[in-house]
Amino acid sequence: MPTFHERRTEQLRHRLTARALSALPEPESWLDVDTGDGRFPEAARKHFPYTSFDGLDPTDGLERALAADRIEEAYRGRLTTPGLTDRLRSRYDVVTILRPPSDAPDAELRAALAVLRPGGHVVLHRGWARIAAGTPSCTVLPPTWRLPFLGHPGPAPGGAVPYPRSTIACPATTSSTCSHSAPNAAFSRPSSSR
């Protein structure tokens, strides 16, 4: 059972991640992987009120998220559950995986990209950086911020201090690669040519 401070820190992290994503155009559909009881979709809905949020999770938290109207559709299992990727193929504009990689990260990342519509975004926890470096294209979210009242380092001008950065290497449009620094990264599926 998480402590009060762990729950508050998670809520703050969800709010900051949702706010960082608010620079994106409002998506029609969004899949939150390992949604638990749907706290991230609840936070993101404040920035994306017209988006349909669905949840994927192997635990009973999924039913609580559905009962509390934090998600519209619930899928029991993992992205790599046989048949699930085919069922959800090209259905989502955004997929969030806000936890460190699983035991089969390559398969999970391929599955996340498969359920995206062309031009969609996969938003990953910073622990995915070295695994996701080979994805077709990526953009990097602006840094989120540490708040001094949570015991993080003291304030910089403006009252906030950026999280320690992790390097995200992403293929550029040419043969060279570019590197960015951010705590989370949004990886885009290339738009199909018309």
Coordinates of N, CA and C in Angstrom, one line a residue:
M1 N 0.8 -1.2 0.0 CA 0.0 0.0 0.0 C 0.9 1.2 0.0
P2 N 0.7 2.1 -1.0 CA 1.6 3.3 -1.0 C 1.3 4.3 0.1
T3 N 2.3 5.0 0.6 CA 2.1 5.9 1.6 C 1.5 7.2 1.1
F4 N 1.1 8.1 2.0 CA 0.5 9.3 1.6 C 1.4 10.1 0.7
H5 N 2.7 10.2 1.1 CA 3.6 11.0 0.3 C 3.9 10.3 -1.1
E6 N 3.9 9.0 -1.2 CA 4.0 8.3 -2.5 C 2.8 8.6 -3.4
R7 N 1.6 8.6 -2.8 CA 0.4 8.9 -3.6 C 0.4 10.4 -4.1
R8 N 0.8 11.3 -3.2 CA 0.9 12.7 -3.6 C 1.9 13.0 -4.6
T9 N 3.1 12.3 -4.5 CA 4.1 12.5 -5.5 C 3.7 11.9 -6.9
E10 N 3.0 10.8 -6.8 CA 2.4 10.2 -8.1 C 1.4 11.2 -8.7
Q11 N 0.5 11.7 -7.9 CA -0.5 12.7 -8.4 C 0.2 13.9 -9.1
L12 N 1.2 14.4 -8.4 CA 2.0 15.5 -9.0 C 2.7 15.2 -10.3
R13 N 3.3 14.0 -10.3 CA 3.9 13.5 -11.5 C 2.9 13.4 -12.7
H14 N 1.8 12.8 -12.4 CA 0.7 12.7 -13.4 C 0.3 14.1 -13.9
R15 N 0.1 15.0 -13.0 CA -0.4 16.4 -13.4 C 0.7 17.0 -14.3
L16 N 2.0 16.9 -13.9 CA 3.0 17.6 -14.7 C 3.2 16.9 -16.0
T17 N 3.1 15.6 -16.1 CA 3.2 14.9 -17.4 C 2.1 15.3 -18.3
A18 N 0.8 15.4 -17.8 CA -0.3 15.8 -18.6 C -0.2 17.2 -19.0
R19 N 0.3 18.1 -18.2 CA 0.5 19.5 -18.6 C 1.6 19.6 -19.7
A20 N 2.6 18.8 -19.6 CA 3.7 18.8 -20.6 C 3.1 18.4 -22.0
L21 N 2.2 17.4 -21.9 CA 1.6 16.9 -23.2 C 0.6 17.9 -23.7
S22 N 0.1 18.8 -23.0 CA -0.9 19.7 -23.4 C -0.5 20.6 -24.6
A23 N 0.8 20.6 -25.0 CA 1.3 21.2 -26.2 C 0.8 20.5 -27.5
L24 N 0.5 19.2 -27.3 CA 0.0 18.4 -28.5 C -1.4 18.8 -28.8
P25 N -1.8 18.7 -30.1 CA -3.2 18.9 -30.4 C -4.0 17.9 -29.7
E26 N -5.3 18.2 -29.4 CA -6.1 17.3 -28.6 C -6.3 16.0 -29.4
P27 N -5.9 14.9 -28.8 CA -6.1 13.6 -29.5 C -7.6 13.1 -29.4
E28 N -8.0 12.3 -30.3 CA -9.3 11.7 -30.2 C -9.4 10.5 -29.2
S29 N -8.3 9.7 -29.3 CA -8.3 8.5 -28.4 C -6.9 8.3 -27.8
W30 N -6.9 7.8 -26.6 CA -5.6 7.7 -25.8 C -5.7 6.4 -25.0
L31 N -4.6 5.6 -25.1 CA -4.5 4.3 -24.3 C -3.4 4.5 -23.2
D32 N -3.8 4.3 -22.0 CA -2.9 4.4 -20.9 C -2.5 3.0 -20.5
V33 N -1.3 2.6 -20.7 CA -0.8 1.2 -20.4 C -0.5 1.1 -18.9
D34 N -0.9 0.0 -18.3 CA -0.7 -0.1 -16.8 C -1.4 1.0 -16.1
T35 N -2.6 1.3 -16.4 CA -3.4 2.4 -15.9 C -3.7 2.3 -14.4
G36 N -3.7 1.0 -13.9 CA -4.0 0.9 -12.5 C -5.5 1.3 -12.3
D37 N -5.7 2.2 -11.3 CA -7.1 2.7 -11.1 C -7.4 4.0 -11.8
G38 N -6.6 4.3 -12.9 CA -6.9 5.4 -13.8 C -6.5 6.8 -13.3
R39 N -5.5 6.9 -12.5 CA -5.2 8.2 -12.0 C -4.6 9.1 -13.1
F40 N -3.8 8.5 -14.0 CA -3.2 9.4 -15.0 C -4.3 9.9 -16.0
P41 N -5.2 9.0 -16.5 CA -6.2 9.6 -17.4 C -7.1 10.6 -16.7
E42 N -7.3 10.5 -15.4 CA -8.0 11.5 -14.6 C -7.3 12.8 -14.7
A43 N -6.0 12.8 -14.5 CA -5.2 14.1 -14.5 C -5.1 14.6 -15.9
A44 N -5.0 13.8 -16.9 CA -4.9 14.2 -18.3 C -6.2 14.8 -18.8
R45 N -7.3 14.3 -18.3 CA -8.6 14.8 -18.8 C -8.8 16.3 -18.6
K46 N -8.1 16.8 -17.6 CA -8.2 18.2 -17.3 C -7.6 19.1 -18.4
H47 N -6.6 18.5 -19.1 CA -6.0 19.2 -20.3 C -6.6 18.8 -21.6
F48 N -7.2 17.6 -21.6 CA -7.8 17.0 -22.9 C -9.2 16.6 -22.6
P49 N -10.2 17.5 -22.4 CA -11.5 17.2 -22.0 C -12.3 16.4 -23.0
Y50 N -12.0 16.5 -24.3 CA -12.7 15.8 -25.3 C -12.1 14.5 -25.8
T51 N -11.1 14.1 -25.2 CA -10.4 12.9 -25.5 C -11.0 11.7 -24.9
S52 N -11.1 10.6 -25.6 CA -11.5 9.3 -25.1 C -10.3 8.5 -24.5
F53 N -10.3 8.3 -23.2 CA -9.2 7.6 -22.5 C -9.6 6.2 -22.3
D54 N -8.8 5.2 -22.7 CA -8.9 3.8 -22.4 C -7.8 3.4 -21.5
G55 N -8.0 2.3 -20.8 CA -6.9 1.8 -19.9 C -6.6 0.3 -20.2
L56 N -5.4 -0.1 -20.0 CA -4.9 -1.4 -20.1 C -4.1 -1.8 -18.9
D57 N -4.5 -2.9 -18.2 CA -3.9 -3.2 -17.0 C -4.2 -4.7 -16.6
P58 N -3.2 -5.4 -16.0 CA -3.5 -6.8 -15.6 C -4.2 -6.9 -14.2
T59 N -4.4 -5.8 -13.5 CA -4.9 -5.8 -12.1 C -6.3 -5.5 -12.0
D60 N -6.9 -5.6 -10.8 CA -8.2 -5.3 -10.5 C -8.5 -3.7 -10.5
G61 N -7.4 -3.0 -10.4 CA -7.5 -1.5 -10.5 C -8.3 -1.1 -11.7
L62 N -8.2 -1.9 -12.8 CA -8.9 -1.5 -14.0 C -10.4 -1.4 -13.8
E63 N -11.0 -2.2 -13.0 CA -12.5 -2.2 -12.7 C -12.8 -0.9 -11.9
R64 N -11.9 -0.5 -11.0 CA -12.1 0.7 -10.2 C -12.0 1.9 -11.1
A65 N -11.1 1.9 -12.1 CA -11.0 3.0 -13.0 C -12.2 3.2 -13.9
L66 N -12.7 2.0 -14.3 CA -13.9 2.0 -15.1 C -15.2 2.5 -14.3
A67 N -15.3 2.0 -13.1 CA -16.4 2.4 -12.2 C -16.4 3.9 -11.9
A68 N -15.2 4.4 -11.7 CA -15.1 5.8 -11.4 C -15.1 6.8 -12.6
D69 N -15.3 6.2 -13.8 CA -15.4 6.9 -15.1 C -14.1 7.7 -15.4
R70 N -13.0 7.1 -15.0 CA -11.7 7.7 -15.3 C -11.2 7.2 -16.7
I71 N -11.8 6.0 -17.2 CA -11.5 5.5 -18.5 C -12.8 5.1 -19.1
E72 N -12.9 5.0 -20.4 CA -14.1 4.7 -21.1 C -14.1 3.2 -21.5
E73 N -13.0 2.6 -21.9 CA -12.9 1.2 -22.2 C -11.8 0.6 -21.4
A74 N -11.9 -0.6 -20.9 CA -10.9 -1.3 -20.1 C -10.5 -2.6 -20.8
Y75 N -9.2 -2.8 -20.9 CA -8.6 -4.0 -21.4 C -7.7 -4.7 -20.4
R76 N -8.0 -5.9 -20.1 CA -7.3 -6.7 -19.1 C -6.1 -7.4 -19.7
G77 N -4.9 -7.1 -19.2 CA -3.7 -7.8 -19.7 C -2.6 -6.8 -19.9
R78 N -1.7 -7.2 -20.8 CA -0.5 -6.4 -21.2 C -0.6 -6.1 -22.7
L79 N 0.2 -5.1 -23.1 CA 0.3 -4.8 -24.6 C 0.7 -6.1 -25.4
T80 N 1.5 -6.9 -24.8 CA 2.0 -8.1 -25.5 C 1.1 -9.3 -25.3
T81 N -0.1 -9.1 -24.7 CA -1.0 -10.3 -24.5 C -1.4 -10.7 -25.9
P82 N -1.3 -12.0 -26.2 CA -1.7 -12.5 -27.6 C -3.1 -12.0 -28.0
G83 N -3.1 -11.5 -29.3 CA -4.4 -11.1 -29.8 C -4.8 -9.6 -29.5
L84 N -4.3 -9.1 -28.4 CA -4.7 -7.7 -28.0 C -4.2 -6.7 -29.0
T85 N -3.0 -6.8 -29.4 CA -2.4 -5.8 -30.3 C -3.2 -5.8 -31.6
D86 N -3.5 -7.0 -32.1 CA -4.3 -7.0 -33.4 C -5.7 -6.4 -33.2
R87 N -6.3 -6.6 -32.1 CA -7.6 -6.0 -31.8 C -7.6 -4.5 -31.7
L88 N -6.5 -4.0 -31.2 CA -6.4 -2.5 -31.0 C -5.5 -1.8 -32.1
R89 N -5.1 -2.5 -33.1 CA -4.2 -2.0 -34.1 C -4.8 -0.6 -34.7
S90 N -3.8 0.3 -34.8 CA -4.1 1.7 -35.4 C -5.3 2.4 -34.8
R91 N -5.6 2.2 -33.5 CA -6.8 2.7 -32.9 C -6.5 4.0 -32.1
Y92 N -5.3 4.3 -31.6 CA -5.0 5.4 -30.7 C -4.1 6.5 -31.3
D93 N -4.4 7.7 -30.9 CA -3.6 8.8 -31.2 C -2.4 9.0 -30.2
V94 N -2.6 8.5 -29.0 CA -1.5 8.6 -28.0 C -1.6 7.3 -27.2
V95 N -0.4 6.8 -26.8 CA -0.2 5.7 -25.9 C 0.8 6.1 -24.9
T96 N 0.4 6.0 -23.6 CA 1.3 6.3 -22.5 C 1.8 5.1 -21.8
I97 N 3.1 5.0 -21.5 CA 3.6 3.9 -20.7 C 4.5 4.6 -19.7
L98 N 3.9 5.0 -18.5 CA 4.6 5.8 -17.6 C 5.2 5.0 -16.4
R99 N 5.9 3.9 -16.8 CA 6.6 3.1 -15.8 C 7.9 2.6 -16.6
P100 N 8.8 2.1 -15.8 CA 10.1 1.6 -16.4 C 9.7 0.4 -17.3
P101 N 10.6 0.1 -18.3 CA 10.4 -1.0 -19.2 C 10.2 -2.4 -18.5
S102 N 9.4 -3.2 -19.1 CA 9.1 -4.6 -18.6 C 10.3 -5.5 -19.0
D103 N 10.1 -6.8 -18.8 CA 11.1 -7.8 -19.1 C 11.2 -8.0 -20.7
A104 N 10.2 -7.6 -21.4 CA 10.3 -7.7 -22.9 C 10.0 -6.3 -23.5
P105 N 10.9 -5.4 -23.3 CA 10.7 -4.0 -23.8 C 10.6 -3.9 -25.3
D106 N 11.4 -4.6 -26.1 CA 11.3 -4.5 -27.5 C 9.9 -4.9 -28.0
A107 N 9.4 -6.0 -27.5 CA 8.1 -6.4 -28.0 C 7.0 -5.5 -27.5
E108 N 7.1 -4.9 -26.3 CA 6.2 -4.0 -25.8 C 6.2 -2.7 -26.6
L109 N 7.3 -2.2 -27.0 CA 7.4 -1.0 -27.8 C 6.9 -1.2 -29.2
R110 N 7.1 -2.3 -29.8 CA 6.6 -2.7 -31.1 C 5.0 -2.7 -31.0
A111 N 4.5 -3.3 -29.9 CA 3.1 -3.4 -29.7 C 2.5 -2.0 -29.5
A112 N 3.2 -1.1 -28.8 CA 2.7 0.3 -28.6 C 2.6 1.0 -29.9
L113 N 3.6 0.9 -30.7 CA 3.7 1.5 -32.0 C 2.6 0.9 -33.0
A114 N 2.3 -0.4 -32.8 CA 1.2 -1.0 -33.6 C -0.2 -0.5 -33.3
V115 N -0.4 -0.1 -32.1 CA -1.8 0.4 -31.8 C -2.0 1.8 -32.1
L116 N -0.9 2.5 -32.5 CA -1.0 3.9 -32.8 C -1.6 4.1 -34.2
R117 N -2.3 5.2 -34.4 CA -2.7 5.7 -35.7 C -1.5 6.4 -36.3
P118 N -1.4 6.5 -37.7 CA -0.3 7.2 -38.3 C -0.3 8.7 -37.7
G119 N 0.9 9.1 -37.3 CA 1.1 10.5 -36.8 C 0.9 10.5 -35.3
G120 N 0.6 9.3 -34.6 CA 0.3 9.3 -33.2 C 1.6 9.3 -32.4
H121 N 1.5 9.4 -31.1 CA 2.6 9.5 -30.2 C 2.6 8.4 -29.1
V122 N 3.8 7.9 -28.8 CA 4.0 7.0 -27.6 C 4.8 7.8 -26.6
V123 N 4.2 8.0 -25.4 CA 4.9 8.7 -24.3 C 5.4 7.7 -23.3
L124 N 6.7 7.8 -23.1 CA 7.4 6.7 -22.3 C 8.0 7.3 -21.1
H125 N 8.1 6.5 -20.0 CA 8.9 6.8 -18.8 C 10.4 7.0 -19.3
R126 N 11.1 7.8 -18.6 CA 12.5 8.0 -19.0 C 13.4 6.8 -19.0
G127 N 13.0 5.7 -18.3 CA 13.7 4.5 -18.2 C 13.8 3.8 -19.6
W128 N 13.0 4.2 -20.5 CA 12.9 3.6 -21.9 C 14.0 4.2 -22.8
A129 N 14.7 5.2 -22.4 CA 15.6 6.0 -23.3 C 16.5 5.1 -24.2
R130 N 17.2 4.2 -23.6 CA 18.2 3.4 -24.4 C 17.5 2.4 -25.3
I131 N 16.3 1.9 -24.9 CA 15.5 0.9 -25.7 C 14.9 1.6 -26.9
A132 N 14.4 2.8 -26.7 CA 13.6 3.5 -27.7 C 14.5 4.3 -28.7
A133 N 15.8 4.3 -28.5 CA 16.7 5.1 -29.3 C 16.6 4.7 -30.8
G134 N 16.2 3.5 -31.1 CA 16.1 3.0 -32.5 C 14.7 3.2 -33.1
T135 N 13.8 3.9 -32.5 CA 12.4 4.1 -33.0 C 12.5 5.0 -34.3
P136 N 11.5 5.0 -35.2 CA 11.5 5.7 -36.4 C 11.7 7.2 -36.3
S137 N 11.1 7.8 -35.3 CA 11.2 9.3 -35.1 C 10.8 9.6 -33.7
C138 N 11.3 10.7 -33.2 CA 10.9 11.1 -31.8 C 10.9 12.6 -31.7
T139 N 10.1 13.0 -30.7 CA 10.2 14.4 -30.2 C 10.4 14.3 -28.7
V140 N 10.8 15.3 -28.1 CA 11.1 15.2 -26.7 C 10.3 16.3 -25.9
L141 N 9.6 15.8 -24.9 CA 8.8 16.7 -24.1 C 9.7 17.7 -23.4
P142 N 9.1 18.9 -23.0 CA 9.9 19.8 -22.2 C 10.2 19.2 -20.8
P143 N 11.2 19.6 -20.2 CA 11.5 19.0 -18.8 C 10.3 19.3 -17.9
T144 N 10.1 18.3 -17.0 CA 9.1 18.6 -15.9 C 9.9 19.2 -14.8
W145 N 9.3 19.6 -13.7 CA 9.9 20.4 -12.7 C 9.9 19.7 -11.3
R146 N 10.9 19.9 -10.5 CA 10.9 19.5 -9.1 C 10.4 20.7 -8.3
L147 N 9.7 20.4 -7.3 CA 9.1 21.4 -6.4 C 9.8 21.4 -5.1
P148 N 10.4 22.5 -4.6 CA 11.1 22.5 -3.4 C 10.4 22.0 -2.2
F149 N 9.1 22.2 -2.1 CA 8.3 21.8 -0.9 C 8.3 20.2 -0.8
L150 N 8.6 19.5 -1.8 CA 8.7 18.0 -1.8 C 10.1 17.6 -1.4
G151 N 11.0 18.5 -0.9 CA 12.3 18.1 -0.5 C 13.3 18.0 -1.7
H152 N 12.9 18.5 -2.8 CA 13.8 18.5 -4.0 C 14.8 19.6 -3.8
P153 N 15.8 19.7 -4.6 CA 16.8 20.8 -4.5 C 16.1 22.2 -4.5
G154 N 16.8 23.1 -3.9 CA 16.2 24.5 -3.8 C 15.8 25.1 -5.1
P155 N 15.0 26.2 -5.0 CA 14.5 26.8 -6.2 C 15.5 27.6 -7.0
A156 N 15.3 27.5 -8.3 CA 16.1 28.4 -9.2 C 15.2 29.6 -9.5
P157 N 15.7 30.5 -10.3 CA 14.8 31.7 -10.6 C 13.5 31.2 -11.2
G158 N 12.4 31.6 -10.7 CA 11.1 31.1 -11.1 C 10.6 30.1 -10.1
G159 N 11.4 29.7 -9.2 CA 10.9 28.8 -8.1 C 10.9 27.3 -8.4
A160 N 11.5 26.9 -9.5 CA 11.5 25.4 -9.8 C 12.8 25.0 -10.3
V161 N 13.1 23.7 -10.2 CA 14.4 23.2 -10.6 C 14.1 22.0 -11.5
P162 N 14.7 21.9 -12.7 CA 14.4 20.8 -13.6 C 14.8 19.5 -13.0
Y163 N 14.1 18.4 -13.4 CA 14.5 17.1 -13.0 C 15.9 16.8 -13.6
P164 N 16.6 15.9 -13.0 CA 17.9 15.4 -13.6 C 17.5 14.9 -15.0
R165 N 18.3 15.2 -16.0 CA 17.9 14.9 -17.4 C 18.5 13.5 -17.7
S166 N 17.7 12.8 -18.6 CA 18.3 11.6 -19.1 C 18.3 11.8 -20.6
T167 N 19.4 11.3 -21.3 CA 19.6 11.6 -22.7 C 18.7 10.6 -23.5
I168 N 18.0 11.2 -24.4 CA 17.2 10.4 -25.4 C 17.8 10.6 -26.7
A169 N 18.3 9.5 -27.3 CA 18.9 9.6 -28.7 C 17.9 9.3 -29.7
C170 N 17.7 10.1 -30.7 CA 16.6 9.8 -31.7 C 17.2 10.0 -33.1
P171 N 16.7 9.2 -34.0 CA 17.1 9.3 -35.4 C 16.6 10.7 -35.9
A172 N 17.4 11.4 -36.6 CA 17.0 12.6 -37.2 C 16.5 12.3 -38.6
T173 N 16.1 13.3 -39.3 CA 15.5 13.1 -40.7 C 16.6 12.7 -41.7
T174 N 17.9 13.0 -41.3 CA 19.0 12.6 -42.2 C 19.6 11.4 -41.6
S175 N 20.8 11.0 -42.1 CA 21.4 9.8 -41.5 C 22.1 10.0 -40.2
S176 N 22.3 11.2 -39.8 CA 22.9 11.4 -38.4 C 21.8 11.3 -37.4
T177 N 22.2 11.3 -36.1 CA 21.3 11.2 -35.0 C 21.4 12.5 -34.2
C178 N 20.4 12.8 -33.5 CA 20.4 14.0 -32.6 C 20.1 13.5 -31.2
S179 N 20.6 14.2 -30.2 CA 20.4 13.8 -28.8 C 19.6 14.9 -28.1
H180 N 18.7 14.6 -27.2 CA 17.9 15.5 -26.5 C 18.0 15.1 -25.0
S181 N 17.7 16.0 -24.1 CA 17.6 15.7 -22.7 C 16.2 16.0 -22.2
A182 N 15.6 15.0 -21.5 CA 14.3 15.2 -20.9 C 14.0 14.0 -20.1
P183 N 13.1 14.2 -19.1 CA 12.7 13.1 -18.2 C 11.8 12.1 -18.9
N184 N 11.0 12.5 -19.8 CA 10.1 11.6 -20.6 C 10.3 12.0 -22.0
A185 N 9.9 11.1 -22.9 CA 10.0 11.4 -24.3 C 8.7 10.9 -25.0
A186 N 8.3 11.6 -26.0 CA 7.2 11.2 -26.8 C 7.7 10.8 -28.2
F187 N 7.5 9.5 -28.5 CA 7.9 9.0 -29.8 C 6.8 9.0 -30.8
S188 N 7.0 9.5 -32.0 CA 5.9 9.6 -32.9 C 6.0 8.5 -34.0
R189 N 4.8 8.1 -34.4 CA 4.8 7.2 -35.5 C 4.7 8.0 -36.8
P190 N 5.5 7.8 -37.8 CA 5.5 8.7 -38.9 C 4.1 8.7 -39.6
S191 N 3.7 9.9 -40.1 CA 2.4 10.0 -40.8 C 2.5 9.3 -42.1
S192 N 1.5 8.6 -42.5 CA 1.5 8.0 -43.8 C 1.4 9.1 -44.9
S193 N 2.1 8.8 -46.0 CA 2.1 9.8 -47.1 C 0.7 9.7 -47.8
R194 N 0.3 10.8 -48.3 CA -1.0 10.8 -49.0 C -0.9 10.9 -50.5

